[in-house]
Every structure is written in structure tokens, then in C-alpha cells.
Amino acid sequence: MAITINEKSIAISEAKNLARQSVRAFVSSPSDQLAQVRANQVMTLYADRLSESERRRRNFILKITCSRSPCLTAGGQVFATIEVTLKGEDKNSINSTVTAQASEFVDLWR
């Protein structure tokens, strides 16, 4: 079965929301060591709420990049990029991928 316009629209919304939530979890983390874990947890919690068939048809990739090192340096900017790949139900279907990015600044008073 082909990927519908509605499915693609949902994937775009998912990607935007997950990027926004993941970067927020990252920058509000108490330490660099926990930041990636917290961002990944957002992804896991979302995927766990999907039905089994929805999980099989979607692949989520999270990439975090930072303007400074370490990432949680006061005033630095953190970017979360989410890639959602929609898989067709049969082997002849063409996959569709959408990408969204969100960014947050690390608190200056950190």
C-alpha cells in the first residue's frame, strides 16, 4: 500500500513535535551526561505510545548538534534534527522521509 498524504502530514507533525520536545529535554538536563539520555527518552516514550503496526511503519532518527563544546555551555545553541521514515506496507512500496529541526539556547545562568 502506498503512503497517503495524511500519513505524510502526520509524519511532518511528529517530526516537528519530537524535535521541539527532544531539544527541550536536552537543554534542561542537569548535566551533559544525562542530556542525550533525556532526549532519547522523549523518542522512546513517543514510540511506546504507537500501535505495533505504526511502530513497524515508522523509523525515527534523532541527531543532536551543538554550537559549543561541551553542549551545555551557557549561551550555546543546541539543535535537534528528527528524521521520520515512513515505510510502505509491501516490499514494492516507496519509503518517504521527512525531517524537522528545532533549536534551543542553553540558559545563560547555567
CSV table of C-alpha atoms in Angstrom, one decimal:
chain,number,residue,atom,x,y,z
A,1,MET,CA,0.0,0.0,0.0
A,2,ALA,CA,1.3,3.5,-0.9
A,3,ILE,CA,1.9,6.2,1.7
A,4,THR,CA,-1.0,8.5,1.9
A,5,ILE,CA,-1.0,12.3,2.1
A,6,ASN,CA,-2.5,12.0,5.6
A,7,GLU,CA,0.3,9.7,6.7
A,8,LYS,CA,2.9,12.1,5.4
A,9,SER,CA,1.2,15.0,7.1
A,10,ILE,CA,1.2,13.1,10.4
A,11,ALA,CA,4.9,12.3,10.0
A,12,ILE,CA,5.7,16.0,9.4
A,13,SER,CA,3.8,16.9,12.6
A,14,GLU,CA,5.5,14.1,14.5
A,15,ALA,CA,9.0,15.2,13.4
A,16,LYS,CA,8.3,18.9,14.4
A,17,ASN,CA,6.9,17.9,17.8
A,18,LEU,CA,9.6,15.4,18.6
A,19,ALA,CA,12.4,17.8,17.6
A,20,ARG,CA,10.9,20.5,19.8
A,21,GLN,CA,10.4,18.2,22.8
A,22,SER,CA,13.8,16.4,22.4
A,23,VAL,CA,15.8,19.6,22.3
A,24,ARG,CA,13.9,21.0,25.3
A,25,ALA,CA,14.7,17.8,27.3
A,26,PHE,CA,18.3,18.1,26.2
A,27,VAL,CA,18.9,21.7,27.2
A,28,SER,CA,17.0,21.4,30.5
A,29,SER,CA,19.2,18.5,31.6
A,30,PRO,CA,21.3,18.9,34.7
A,31,SER,CA,24.4,17.6,33.0
A,32,ASP,CA,26.0,16.8,29.7
A,33,GLN,CA,26.0,13.1,30.7
A,34,LEU,CA,22.2,13.0,31.1
A,35,ALA,CA,21.3,15.3,28.2
A,36,GLN,CA,21.4,12.7,25.4
A,37,VAL,CA,19.7,10.1,27.6
A,38,ARG,CA,16.8,12.5,28.2
A,39,ALA,CA,16.5,13.5,24.6
A,40,ASN,CA,16.4,9.8,23.6
A,41,GLN,CA,13.8,9.1,26.3
A,42,VAL,CA,11.5,11.5,24.6
A,43,MET,CA,11.8,9.4,21.4
A,44,THR,CA,11.3,6.2,23.3
A,45,LEU,CA,8.2,7.4,25.2
A,46,TYR,CA,6.6,8.6,22.0
A,47,ALA,CA,7.3,5.3,20.1
A,48,ASP,CA,5.9,3.3,23.0
A,49,ARG,CA,2.6,5.1,22.6
A,50,LEU,CA,2.3,4.0,18.9
A,51,SER,CA,0.5,0.8,18.0
A,52,GLU,CA,2.6,-2.1,16.9
A,53,SER,CA,1.7,-1.6,13.2
A,54,GLU,CA,2.5,2.1,13.4
A,55,ARG,CA,5.9,1.3,15.0
A,56,ARG,CA,6.8,-1.1,12.2
A,57,ARG,CA,5.9,1.5,9.6
A,58,ARG,CA,8.0,4.3,11.1
A,59,ASN,CA,11.6,4.8,11.7
A,60,PHE,CA,12.8,7.7,13.9
A,61,ILE,CA,16.3,9.1,14.0
A,62,LEU,CA,17.4,11.8,16.4
A,63,LYS,CA,20.6,13.8,15.8
A,64,ILE,CA,21.8,16.4,18.4
A,65,THR,CA,24.3,19.1,17.4
A,66,CYS,CA,25.7,21.9,19.5
A,67,SER,CA,27.2,25.3,18.8
A,68,ARG,CA,29.6,24.9,21.7
A,69,SER,CA,31.6,22.2,23.4
A,70,PRO,CA,30.5,20.9,25.9
A,71,CYS,CA,27.0,21.1,24.6
A,72,LEU,CA,25.5,22.6,27.7
A,73,THR,CA,27.8,25.7,27.8
A,74,ALA,CA,25.9,28.7,28.9
A,75,GLY,CA,24.6,30.7,25.9
A,76,GLY,CA,25.3,27.9,23.4
A,77,GLN,CA,22.7,26.7,21.0
A,78,VAL,CA,21.5,23.1,20.7
A,79,PHE,CA,19.9,21.7,17.6
A,80,ALA,CA,17.7,18.6,17.4
A,81,THR,CA,17.1,17.1,14.0
A,82,ILE,CA,14.5,14.4,13.6
A,83,GLU,CA,14.1,12.2,10.6
A,84,VAL,CA,10.9,10.1,10.2
A,85,THR,CA,10.9,7.5,7.6
A,86,LEU,CA,7.5,6.1,6.6
A,87,LYS,CA,7.7,2.5,5.2
A,88,GLY,CA,5.2,1.2,2.8
A,89,GLU,CA,3.4,-2.0,3.8
A,90,ASP,CA,4.8,-4.1,1.0
A,91,LYS,CA,8.2,-4.5,-0.5
A,92,ASN,CA,7.3,-2.7,-3.6
A,93,SER,CA,6.3,0.5,-1.8
A,94,ILE,CA,8.4,3.6,-1.9
A,95,ASN,CA,9.5,4.9,1.5
A,96,SER,CA,9.0,8.6,2.3
A,97,THR,CA,11.2,10.6,4.7
A,98,VAL,CA,10.5,13.9,6.4
A,99,THR,CA,12.9,15.9,8.5
A,100,ALA,CA,12.4,18.7,11.1
A,101,GLN,CA,14.7,20.7,13.2
A,102,ALA,CA,14.3,22.7,16.4
A,103,SER,CA,16.8,24.6,18.5
A,104,GLU,CA,17.1,26.0,22.0
A,105,PHE,CA,19.6,28.2,23.7
A,106,VAL,CA,21.3,26.9,26.9
A,107,ASP,CA,20.4,29.1,29.8
A,108,LEU,CA,22.9,31.9,30.3
A,109,TRP,CA,22.7,31.5,34.1
A,110,ARG,CA,23.7,27.8,34.0
